[in-house]
Amino acid sequence: MAEPPELPGDLTAAVRALSVADVLAFGGVGLAGQVLPPTAAYQAVEAALPQRAADVRPGLDWLLDHGSPAGRAYAATLLGRIDPAAGAAAWRSLRREPATFTSFFGCLMGQETLGEYAARQLDEG
């Protein structure tokens, strides 16, 4: 797999972690509210967006092209935070993706395709 572009601080490592994520979770999961490594990586990139969006953008673009299904969902989500039109375009491009990933919403775990998730993001948009 190609390596992500160099980003400031620990953001390259965070993007690399997201590129192999097999789980999509935006907060703690399970009864203990455990924060999974991909969630921590997502939160690190998200925290950098207000001041460093231009620096982070190449990593998000790379992640959309090279990431796992969950990693691509994280990338589209983050991209939508800095450029809503680009985020919507990313979700549209992912609508037909058949690859699956595990998603957590609190204590609830499920499996879905990236395409199903993308379609829902566009509907809720």
Tab-separated table of N, CA, C and O in Angstrom:
chain	number	residue	atom	x	y	z
A	1	MET	N	0.849	-1.179	0.000
A	1	MET	CA	0.000	0.000	0.000
A	1	MET	C	0.893	1.240	0.000
A	1	MET	O	1.911	1.281	0.669
A	2	ALA	N	0.481	2.229	-0.714
A	2	ALA	CA	1.209	3.501	-0.741
A	2	ALA	C	1.160	4.149	0.637
A	2	ALA	O	0.229	3.937	1.412
A	3	GLU	N	2.165	4.912	0.934
A	3	GLU	CA	2.237	5.610	2.219
A	3	GLU	C	1.500	6.943	2.138
A	3	GLU	O	1.497	7.594	1.089
A	4	PRO	N	0.898	7.373	3.238
A	4	PRO	CA	0.216	8.680	3.232
A	4	PRO	C	1.236	9.805	3.125
A	4	PRO	O	2.414	9.629	3.448
A	5	PRO	N	0.790	10.973	2.682
A	5	PRO	CA	1.694	12.116	2.637
A	5	PRO	C	2.108	12.510	4.053
A	5	PRO	O	1.404	12.215	5.020
A	6	GLU	N	3.254	13.150	4.154
A	6	GLU	CA	3.716	13.622	5.458
A	6	GLU	C	2.820	14.772	5.925
A	6	GLU	O	2.616	15.736	5.203
A	7	LEU	N	2.314	14.633	7.132
A	7	LEU	CA	1.450	15.640	7.735
A	7	LEU	C	2.109	16.126	9.013
A	7	LEU	O	2.985	15.457	9.557
A	8	PRO	N	1.693	17.269	9.518
A	8	PRO	CA	2.314	17.800	10.736
A	8	PRO	C	2.089	16.902	11.952
A	8	PRO	O	1.062	16.236	12.072
A	9	GLY	N	3.050	16.926	12.859
A	9	GLY	CA	2.920	16.235	14.136
A	9	GLY	C	2.665	14.748	13.975
A	9	GLY	O	3.253	14.085	13.135
A	10	ASP	N	1.762	14.231	14.778
A	10	ASP	CA	1.423	12.809	14.758
A	10	ASP	C	0.303	12.496	13.775
A	10	ASP	O	-0.233	11.386	13.786
A	11	LEU	N	-0.057	13.445	12.924
A	11	LEU	CA	-1.202	13.240	12.042
A	11	LEU	C	-0.931	12.203	10.963
A	11	LEU	O	-1.848	11.509	10.536
A	12	THR	N	0.316	12.058	10.528
A	12	THR	CA	0.620	11.014	9.547
A	12	THR	C	0.331	9.648	10.152
A	12	THR	O	-0.273	8.786	9.502
A	13	ALA	N	0.740	9.442	11.392
A	13	ALA	CA	0.475	8.169	12.069
A	13	ALA	C	-1.028	7.951	12.236
A	13	ALA	O	-1.510	6.822	12.080
A	14	ALA	N	-1.778	8.998	12.526
A	14	ALA	CA	-3.227	8.873	12.687
A	14	ALA	C	-3.877	8.486	11.361
A	14	ALA	O	-4.740	7.599	11.326
A	15	VAL	N	-3.475	9.117	10.273
A	15	VAL	CA	-4.030	8.779	8.955
A	15	VAL	C	-3.652	7.352	8.584
A	15	VAL	O	-4.475	6.598	8.051
A	16	ARG	N	-2.430	6.955	8.872
A	16	ARG	CA	-2.005	5.584	8.610
A	16	ARG	C	-2.874	4.598	9.401
A	16	ARG	O	-3.303	3.569	8.866
A	17	ALA	N	-3.158	4.916	10.662
A	17	ALA	CA	-4.016	4.046	11.480
A	17	ALA	C	-5.426	3.961	10.900
A	17	ALA	O	-6.030	2.881	10.873
A	18	LEU	N	-5.949	5.080	10.431
A	18	LEU	CA	-7.285	5.073	9.831
A	18	LEU	C	-7.310	4.278	8.531
A	18	LEU	O	-8.328	3.683	8.187
A	19	SER	N	-6.207	4.239	7.819
A	19	SER	CA	-6.179	3.553	6.524
A	19	SER	C	-6.377	2.049	6.656
A	19	SER	O	-6.771	1.400	5.691
A	20	VAL	N	-6.125	1.492	7.832
A	20	VAL	CA	-6.301	0.050	8.039
A	20	VAL	C	-7.432	-0.255	9.026
A	20	VAL	O	-7.604	-1.401	9.440
A	21	ALA	N	-8.200	0.752	9.385
A	21	ALA	CA	-9.288	0.564	10.355
A	21	ALA	C	-10.309	-0.436	9.823
A	21	ALA	O	-10.696	-0.381	8.659
A	22	ASP	N	-10.739	-1.339	10.693
A	22	ASP	CA	-11.795	-2.269	10.312
A	22	ASP	C	-13.087	-2.004	11.078
A	22	ASP	O	-14.068	-2.704	10.914
A	23	VAL	N	-13.054	-0.961	11.903
A	23	VAL	CA	-14.195	-0.604	12.741
A	23	VAL	C	-14.454	0.896	12.616
A	23	VAL	O	-13.520	1.692	12.615
A	24	LEU	N	-15.720	1.246	12.523
A	24	LEU	CA	-16.124	2.649	12.501
A	24	LEU	C	-16.851	2.941	13.804
A	24	LEU	O	-17.900	2.351	14.085
A	25	ALA	N	-16.261	3.790	14.612
A	25	ALA	CA	-16.872	4.200	15.876
A	25	ALA	C	-16.393	5.613	16.168
A	25	ALA	O	-15.198	5.889	16.096
A	26	PHE	N	-17.319	6.499	16.493
A	26	PHE	CA	-16.959	7.893	16.719
A	26	PHE	C	-16.830	8.245	18.200
A	26	PHE	O	-16.467	9.357	18.543
A	27	GLY	N	-17.130	7.304	19.064
A	27	GLY	CA	-17.001	7.510	20.503
A	27	GLY	C	-16.699	6.184	21.168
A	27	GLY	O	-16.421	5.190	20.505
A	28	GLY	N	-16.783	6.164	22.484
A	28	GLY	CA	-16.536	4.943	23.219
A	28	GLY	C	-17.560	3.871	22.884
A	28	GLY	O	-18.694	4.172	22.530
A	29	VAL	N	-17.133	2.619	22.988
A	29	VAL	CA	-18.014	1.501	22.648
A	29	VAL	C	-18.164	0.579	23.847
A	29	VAL	O	-17.320	0.524	24.738
A	30	GLY	N	-19.248	-0.161	23.842
A	30	GLY	CA	-19.490	-1.131	24.893
A	30	GLY	C	-19.905	-0.464	26.193
A	30	GLY	O	-19.974	0.760	26.302
A	31	LEU	N	-20.161	-1.309	27.166
A	31	LEU	CA	-20.605	-0.801	28.461
A	31	LEU	C	-19.556	0.055	29.137
A	31	LEU	O	-19.872	0.990	29.867
A	32	ALA	N	-18.286	-0.239	28.881
A	32	ALA	CA	-17.200	0.526	29.505
A	32	ALA	C	-16.861	1.790	28.734
A	32	ALA	O	-16.066	2.605	29.198
A	33	GLY	N	-17.445	1.962	27.553
A	33	GLY	CA	-17.151	3.149	26.760
A	33	GLY	C	-15.716	3.188	26.265
A	33	GLY	O	-15.120	4.261	26.144
A	34	GLN	N	-15.157	2.031	25.940
A	34	GLN	CA	-13.772	1.930	25.482
A	34	GLN	C	-13.589	2.676	24.158
A	34	GLN	O	-14.373	2.524	23.230
A	35	VAL	N	-12.535	3.494	24.088
A	35	VAL	CA	-12.197	4.196	22.857
A	35	VAL	C	-11.217	3.313	22.080
A	35	VAL	O	-10.109	3.026	22.551
A	36	LEU	N	-11.655	2.867	20.913
A	36	LEU	CA	-10.841	1.988	20.075
A	36	LEU	C	-9.733	2.783	19.381
A	36	LEU	O	-9.888	3.996	19.169
A	37	PRO	N	-8.640	2.129	19.006
A	37	PRO	CA	-7.540	2.841	18.331
A	37	PRO	C	-7.977	3.641	17.097
A	37	PRO	O	-7.539	4.782	16.939
A	38	PRO	N	-8.853	3.100	16.219
A	38	PRO	CA	-9.265	3.935	15.079
A	38	PRO	C	-10.032	5.186	15.510
A	38	PRO	O	-9.899	6.244	14.891
A	39	THR	N	-10.814	5.068	16.579
A	39	THR	CA	-11.557	6.222	17.087
A	39	THR	C	-10.594	7.278	17.614
A	39	THR	O	-10.771	8.474	17.355
A	40	ALA	N	-9.566	6.840	18.328
A	40	ALA	CA	-8.566	7.784	18.831
A	40	ALA	C	-7.850	8.470	17.674
A	40	ALA	O	-7.595	9.686	17.729
A	41	ALA	N	-7.545	7.729	16.612
A	41	ALA	CA	-6.893	8.325	15.442
A	41	ALA	C	-7.819	9.341	14.777
A	41	ALA	O	-7.399	10.445	14.409
A	42	TYR	N	-9.096	8.983	14.632
A	42	TYR	CA	-10.084	9.906	14.067
A	42	TYR	C	-10.159	11.182	14.903
A	42	TYR	O	-10.147	12.297	14.371
A	43	GLN	N	-10.213	11.031	16.210
A	43	GLN	CA	-10.324	12.188	17.090
A	43	GLN	C	-9.090	13.081	17.002
A	43	GLN	O	-9.206	14.307	17.090
A	44	ALA	N	-7.921	12.491	16.806
A	44	ALA	CA	-6.689	13.283	16.659
A	44	ALA	C	-6.748	14.133	15.393
A	44	ALA	O	-6.394	15.317	15.414
A	45	VAL	N	-7.196	13.527	14.303
A	45	VAL	CA	-7.301	14.288	13.049
A	45	VAL	C	-8.391	15.338	13.172
A	45	VAL	O	-8.199	16.499	12.780
A	46	GLU	N	-9.519	14.970	13.736
A	46	GLU	CA	-10.626	15.916	13.907
A	46	GLU	C	-10.207	17.119	14.738
A	46	GLU	O	-10.561	18.263	14.421
A	47	ALA	N	-9.439	16.888	15.783
A	47	ALA	CA	-8.993	17.980	16.649
A	47	ALA	C	-8.077	18.954	15.918
A	47	ALA	O	-8.022	20.143	16.255
A	48	ALA	N	-7.364	18.469	14.910
A	48	ALA	CA	-6.442	19.322	14.159
A	48	ALA	C	-7.148	20.165	13.102
A	48	ALA	O	-6.580	21.151	12.623
A	49	LEU	N	-8.360	19.800	12.735
A	49	LEU	CA	-9.035	20.472	11.613
A	49	LEU	C	-9.223	21.979	11.781
A	49	LEU	O	-8.982	22.714	10.814
A	50	PRO	N	-9.648	22.472	12.928
A	50	PRO	CA	-9.915	23.918	12.990
A	50	PRO	C	-8.707	24.787	12.623
A	50	PRO	O	-8.856	25.789	11.939
A	51	GLN	N	-7.522	24.377	13.042
A	51	GLN	CA	-6.341	25.201	12.767
A	51	GLN	C	-5.521	24.700	11.580
A	51	GLN	O	-4.725	25.454	11.036
A	52	ARG	N	-5.674	23.439	11.214
A	52	ARG	CA	-4.774	22.861	10.222
A	52	ARG	C	-5.492	22.161	9.074
A	52	ARG	O	-4.966	21.205	8.504
A	53	ALA	N	-6.659	22.602	8.719
A	53	ALA	CA	-7.437	21.930	7.681
A	53	ALA	C	-6.656	21.796	6.375
A	53	ALA	O	-6.660	20.731	5.746
A	54	ALA	N	-5.983	22.855	5.965
A	54	ALA	CA	-5.222	22.805	4.709
A	54	ALA	C	-4.073	21.804	4.784
A	54	ALA	O	-3.749	21.142	3.794
A	55	ASP	N	-3.477	21.659	5.966
A	55	ASP	CA	-2.391	20.704	6.138
A	55	ASP	C	-2.905	19.264	6.144
A	55	ASP	O	-2.209	18.352	5.716
A	56	VAL	N	-4.120	19.060	6.655
A	56	VAL	CA	-4.685	17.727	6.798
A	56	VAL	C	-5.326	17.234	5.510
A	56	VAL	O	-5.355	16.033	5.242
A	57	ARG	N	-5.800	18.126	4.694
A	57	ARG	CA	-6.552	17.756	3.486
A	57	ARG	C	-5.844	16.733	2.601
A	57	ARG	O	-6.483	15.766	2.145
A	58	PRO	N	-4.533	16.845	2.325
A	58	PRO	CA	-3.891	15.815	1.489
A	58	PRO	C	-3.981	14.419	2.103
A	58	PRO	O	-4.118	13.426	1.378
A	59	GLY	N	-3.928	14.333	3.416
A	59	GLY	CA	-4.063	13.042	4.076
A	59	GLY	C	-5.458	12.459	3.911
A	59	GLY	O	-5.623	11.255	3.726
A	60	LEU	N	-6.474	13.314	3.960
A	60	LEU	CA	-7.848	12.847	3.775
A	60	LEU	C	-8.077	12.393	2.350
A	60	LEU	O	-8.729	11.368	2.107
A	61	ASP	N	-7.545	13.143	1.387
A	61	ASP	CA	-7.665	12.745	-0.019
A	61	ASP	C	-6.983	11.398	-0.248
A	61	ASP	O	-7.522	10.523	-0.937
A	62	TRP	N	-5.797	11.217	0.351
A	62	TRP	CA	-5.074	9.953	0.232
A	62	TRP	C	-5.892	8.831	0.855
A	62	TRP	O	-6.010	7.739	0.287
A	63	LEU	N	-6.475	9.090	2.023
A	63	LEU	CA	-7.251	8.084	2.723
A	63	LEU	C	-8.471	7.650	1.917
A	63	LEU	O	-8.820	6.460	1.891
A	64	LEU	N	-9.106	8.574	1.223
A	64	LEU	CA	-10.247	8.217	0.366
A	64	LEU	C	-9.827	7.270	-0.747
A	64	LEU	O	-10.597	6.403	-1.158
A	65	ASP	N	-8.620	7.420	-1.243
A	65	ASP	CA	-8.132	6.573	-2.335
A	65	ASP	C	-7.531	5.262	-1.858
A	65	ASP	O	-7.566	4.268	-2.576
A	66	HIS	N	-6.933	5.247	-0.669
A	66	HIS	CA	-6.137	4.099	-0.243
A	66	HIS	C	-6.623	3.425	1.031
A	66	HIS	O	-6.035	2.418	1.437
A	67	GLY	N	-7.639	3.947	1.675
A	67	GLY	CA	-8.048	3.420	2.965
A	67	GLY	C	-8.930	2.193	2.885
A	67	GLY	O	-9.501	1.861	1.836
A	68	SER	N	-9.028	1.531	4.006
A	68	SER	CA	-9.981	0.433	4.176
A	68	SER	C	-11.396	1.019	4.068
A	68	SER	O	-11.566	2.247	4.074
A	69	PRO	N	-12.412	0.174	3.984
A	69	PRO	CA	-13.777	0.727	3.946
A	69	PRO	C	-14.083	1.645	5.135
A	69	PRO	O	-14.620	2.735	4.950
A	70	ALA	N	-13.730	1.232	6.344
A	70	ALA	CA	-13.971	2.101	7.503
A	70	ALA	C	-13.112	3.352	7.416
A	70	ALA	O	-13.564	4.453	7.738
A	71	GLY	N	-11.880	3.207	6.956
A	71	GLY	CA	-10.992	4.359	6.805
A	71	GLY	C	-11.532	5.368	5.810
A	71	GLY	O	-11.430	6.584	6.019
A	72	ARG	N	-12.124	4.871	4.749
A	72	ARG	CA	-12.717	5.779	3.753
A	72	ARG	C	-13.931	6.497	4.321
A	72	ARG	O	-14.164	7.672	4.019
A	73	ALA	N	-14.699	5.808	5.173
A	73	ALA	CA	-15.836	6.463	5.827
A	73	ALA	C	-15.351	7.542	6.788
A	73	ALA	O	-15.926	8.642	6.836
A	74	TYR	N	-14.290	7.258	7.532
A	74	TYR	CA	-13.712	8.292	8.402
A	74	TYR	C	-13.258	9.483	7.555
A	74	TYR	O	-13.487	10.642	7.920
A	75	ALA	N	-12.599	9.214	6.421
A	75	ALA	CA	-12.084	10.297	5.578
A	75	ALA	C	-13.212	11.169	5.041
A	75	ALA	O	-13.122	12.401	5.065
A	76	ALA	N	-14.277	10.551	4.544
A	76	ALA	CA	-15.402	11.329	4.006
A	76	ALA	C	-16.050	12.172	5.105
A	76	ALA	O	-16.436	13.318	4.864
A	77	THR	N	-16.152	11.609	6.307
A	77	THR	CA	-16.712	12.351	7.431
A	77	THR	C	-15.865	13.577	7.745
A	77	THR	O	-16.385	14.691	7.897
A	78	LEU	N	-14.559	13.367	7.848
A	78	LEU	CA	-13.650	14.474	8.161
A	78	LEU	C	-13.619	15.501	7.042
A	78	LEU	O	-13.608	16.709	7.294
A	79	LEU	N	-13.619	15.037	5.804
A	79	LEU	CA	-13.623	15.949	4.664
A	79	LEU	C	-14.867	16.832	4.687
A	79	LEU	O	-14.793	18.035	4.419
A	80	GLY	N	-15.996	16.256	5.040
A	80	GLY	CA	-17.235	17.028	5.129
A	80	GLY	C	-17.183	18.114	6.189
A	80	GLY	O	-17.888	19.117	6.089
A	81	ARG	N	-16.342	17.942	7.179
A	81	ARG	CA	-16.207	18.964	8.225
A	81	ARG	C	-15.436	20.193	7.736
A	81	ARG	O	-15.640	21.287	8.238
A	82	ILE	N	-14.520	19.993	6.788
A	82	ILE	CA	-13.737	21.135	6.303
A	82	ILE	C	-14.231	21.663	4.966
A	82	ILE	O	-13.976	22.812	4.627
A	83	ASP	N	-14.931	20.824	4.197
A	83	ASP	CA	-15.435	21.225	2.888
A	83	ASP	C	-16.702	20.409	2.611
A	83	ASP	O	-16.628	19.310	2.064
A	84	PRO	N	-17.857	20.928	3.019
A	84	PRO	CA	-19.089	20.154	2.879
A	84	PRO	C	-19.367	19.663	1.456
A	84	PRO	O	-19.839	18.532	1.274
A	85	ALA	N	-19.059	20.457	0.458
A	85	ALA	CA	-19.288	20.017	-0.923
A	85	ALA	C	-18.383	18.844	-1.278
A	85	ALA	O	-18.816	17.875	-1.912
A	86	ALA	N	-17.130	18.897	-0.870
A	86	ALA	CA	-16.201	17.792	-1.129
A	86	ALA	C	-16.609	16.560	-0.338
A	86	ALA	O	-16.486	15.434	-0.824
A	87	GLY	N	-17.104	16.755	0.871
A	87	GLY	CA	-17.591	15.633	1.663
A	87	GLY	C	-18.767	14.950	0.990
A	87	GLY	O	-18.820	13.717	0.909
A	88	ALA	N	-19.722	15.735	0.496
A	88	ALA	CA	-20.873	15.164	-0.206
A	88	ALA	C	-20.429	14.429	-1.469
A	88	ALA	O	-20.939	13.346	-1.776
A	89	ALA	N	-19.465	14.990	-2.185
A	89	ALA	CA	-18.945	14.322	-3.384
A	89	ALA	C	-18.277	12.996	-3.015
A	89	ALA	O	-18.428	11.998	-3.727
A	90	ALA	N	-17.571	12.986	-1.894
A	90	ALA	CA	-16.941	11.738	-1.442
A	90	ALA	C	-18.004	10.696	-1.122
A	90	ALA	O	-17.886	9.536	-1.539
A	91	TRP	N	-19.044	11.097	-0.402
A	91	TRP	CA	-20.112	10.135	-0.094
A	91	TRP	C	-20.775	9.628	-1.367
A	91	TRP	O	-21.073	8.426	-1.469
A	92	ARG	N	-21.003	10.508	-2.347
A	92	ARG	CA	-21.608	10.062	-3.610
A	92	ARG	C	-20.711	9.028	-4.299
A	92	ARG	O	-21.203	8.051	-4.862
A	93	SER	N	-19.399	9.245	-4.252
A	93	SER	CA	-18.482	8.307	-4.918
A	93	SER	C	-18.415	6.958	-4.207
A	93	SER	O	-18.012	5.962	-4.802
A	94	LEU	N	-18.832	6.921	-2.941
A	94	LEU	CA	-18.765	5.681	-2.157
A	94	LEU	C	-20.086	4.918	-2.126
A	94	LEU	O	-20.145	3.806	-1.604
A	95	ARG	N	-21.127	5.467	-2.713
A	95	ARG	CA	-22.470	4.876	-2.630
A	95	ARG	C	-22.574	3.438	-3.111
A	95	ARG	O	-23.416	2.700	-2.655
A	96	ARG	N	-21.773	3.048	-4.048
A	96	ARG	CA	-21.895	1.715	-4.628
A	96	ARG	C	-20.805	0.749	-4.146
A	96	ARG	O	-20.660	-0.332	-4.706
A	97	GLU	N	-20.092	1.138	-3.126
A	97	GLU	CA	-19.002	0.293	-2.610
A	97	GLU	C	-19.577	-0.901	-1.839
A	97	GLU	O	-20.278	-0.713	-0.853
A	98	PRO	N	-19.257	-2.113	-2.251
A	98	PRO	CA	-19.819	-3.294	-1.600
A	98	PRO	C	-19.042	-3.791	-0.378
A	98	PRO	O	-19.530	-4.655	0.353
A	99	ALA	N	-17.850	-3.269	-0.147
A	99	ALA	CA	-17.025	-3.737	0.970
A	99	ALA	C	-17.718	-3.436	2.296
A	99	ALA	O	-18.367	-2.404	2.440
A	100	THR	N	-17.552	-4.329	3.262
A	100	THR	CA	-18.214	-4.179	4.552
A	100	THR	C	-17.235	-3.775	5.643
A	100	THR	O	-16.025	-3.945	5.506
A	101	PHE	N	-17.793	-3.254	6.719
A	101	PHE	CA	-17.032	-2.947	7.918
A	101	PHE	C	-17.954	-3.087	9.122
A	101	PHE	O	-19.174	-3.157	8.985
A	102	THR	N	-17.352	-3.129	10.286
A	102	THR	CA	-18.092	-3.185	11.533
A	102	THR	C	-18.282	-1.759	12.027
A	102	THR	O	-17.355	-0.959	11.990
A	103	SER	N	-19.483	-1.462	12.469
A	103	SER	CA	-19.748	-0.136	13.024
A	103	SER	C	-20.277	-0.285	14.447
A	103	SER	O	-20.947	-1.263	14.772
A	104	PHE	N	-19.900	0.663	15.263
A	104	PHE	CA	-20.375	0.718	16.644
A	104	PHE	C	-21.076	2.046	16.853
A	104	PHE	O	-20.563	3.098	16.462
A	105	PHE	N	-22.230	1.987	17.481
A	105	PHE	CA	-22.932	3.171	17.936
A	105	PHE	C	-23.264	2.909	19.399
A	105	PHE	O	-24.250	2.233	19.700
A	106	GLY	N	-22.368	3.350	20.277
A	106	GLY	CA	-22.502	3.034	21.696
A	106	GLY	C	-22.285	1.549	21.913
A	106	GLY	O	-21.266	1.000	21.530
A	107	CYS	N	-23.267	0.886	22.462
A	107	CYS	CA	-23.169	-0.553	22.736
A	107	CYS	C	-23.598	-1.411	21.549
A	107	CYS	O	-23.448	-2.625	21.596
A	108	LEU	N	-24.126	-0.804	20.525
A	108	LEU	CA	-24.645	-1.558	19.394
A	108	LEU	C	-23.587	-1.750	18.320
A	108	LEU	O	-23.003	-0.788	17.817
A	109	MET	N	-23.363	-3.008	17.956
A	109	MET	CA	-22.406	-3.333	16.916
A	109	MET	C	-23.172	-3.868	15.712
A	109	MET	O	-24.165	-4.581	15.868
A	110	GLY	N	-22.720	-3.500	14.527
A	110	GLY	CA	-23.353	-3.995	13.316
A	110	GLY	C	-22.363	-4.107	12.175
A	110	GLY	O	-21.220	-3.660	12.279
A	111	GLN	N	-22.800	-4.726	11.112
A	111	GLN	CA	-22.038	-4.831	9.871
A	111	GLN	C	-22.842	-4.128	8.788
A	111	GLN	O	-24.063	-4.267	8.739
A	112	GLU	N	-22.152	-3.388	7.943
A	112	GLU	CA	-22.828	-2.776	6.806
A	112	GLU	C	-21.820	-2.523	5.705
A	112	GLU	O	-20.615	-2.553	5.931
A	113	THR	N	-22.341	-2.301	4.509
A	113	THR	CA	-21.438	-1.983	3.415
A	113	THR	C	-21.121	-0.494	3.447
A	113	THR	O	-21.905	0.310	3.975
A	114	LEU	N	-20.002	-0.169	2.880
A	114	LEU	CA	-19.641	1.240	2.765
A	114	LEU	C	-20.677	1.974	1.936
A	114	LEU	O	-21.035	3.111	2.235
A	115	GLY	N	-21.200	1.333	0.905
A	115	GLY	CA	-22.233	1.947	0.071
A	115	GLY	C	-23.499	2.271	0.839
A	115	GLY	O	-24.084	3.340	0.667
A	116	GLU	N	-23.938	1.342	1.705
A	116	GLU	CA	-25.130	1.594	2.529
A	116	GLU	C	-24.895	2.759	3.468
A	116	GLU	O	-25.757	3.631	3.628
A	117	TYR	N	-23.725	2.772	4.084
A	117	TYR	CA	-23.401	3.845	5.011
A	117	TYR	C	-23.338	5.189	4.285
A	117	TYR	O	-23.864	6.198	4.760
A	118	ALA	N	-22.700	5.199	3.106
A	118	ALA	CA	-22.594	6.430	2.322
A	118	ALA	C	-23.970	6.948	1.913
A	118	ALA	O	-24.234	8.157	2.020
A	119	ALA	N	-24.839	6.060	1.476
A	119	ALA	CA	-26.184	6.472	1.082
A	119	ALA	C	-26.933	7.095	2.257
A	119	ALA	O	-27.622	8.115	2.104
A	120	ARG	N	-26.760	6.505	3.433
A	120	ARG	CA	-27.412	7.061	4.616
A	120	ARG	C	-26.860	8.437	4.961
A	120	ARG	O	-27.601	9.343	5.344
A	121	GLN	N	-25.574	8.628	4.814
A	121	GLN	CA	-24.968	9.947	5.089
A	121	GLN	C	-25.516	10.987	4.123
A	121	GLN	O	-25.765	12.136	4.524
A	122	LEU	N	-25.684	10.610	2.880
A	122	LEU	CA	-26.246	11.550	1.896
A	122	LEU	C	-27.700	11.876	2.215
A	122	LEU	O	-28.118	13.022	2.099
A	123	ASP	N	-28.473	10.867	2.625
A	123	ASP	CA	-29.867	11.089	2.981
A	123	ASP	C	-30.016	11.986	4.194
A	123	ASP	O	-30.911	12.820	4.272
A	124	GLU	N	-29.096	11.812	5.177
A	124	GLU	CA	-29.160	12.595	6.400
A	124	GLU	C	-28.519	13.956	6.242
A	124	GLU	O	-28.749	14.841	7.061
A	125	GLY	N	-27.667	14.070	5.188
A	125	GLY	CA	-26.870	15.243	4.884
A	125	GLY	C	-27.354	16.526	5.256
A	125	GLY	O	-26.992	17.518	5.565
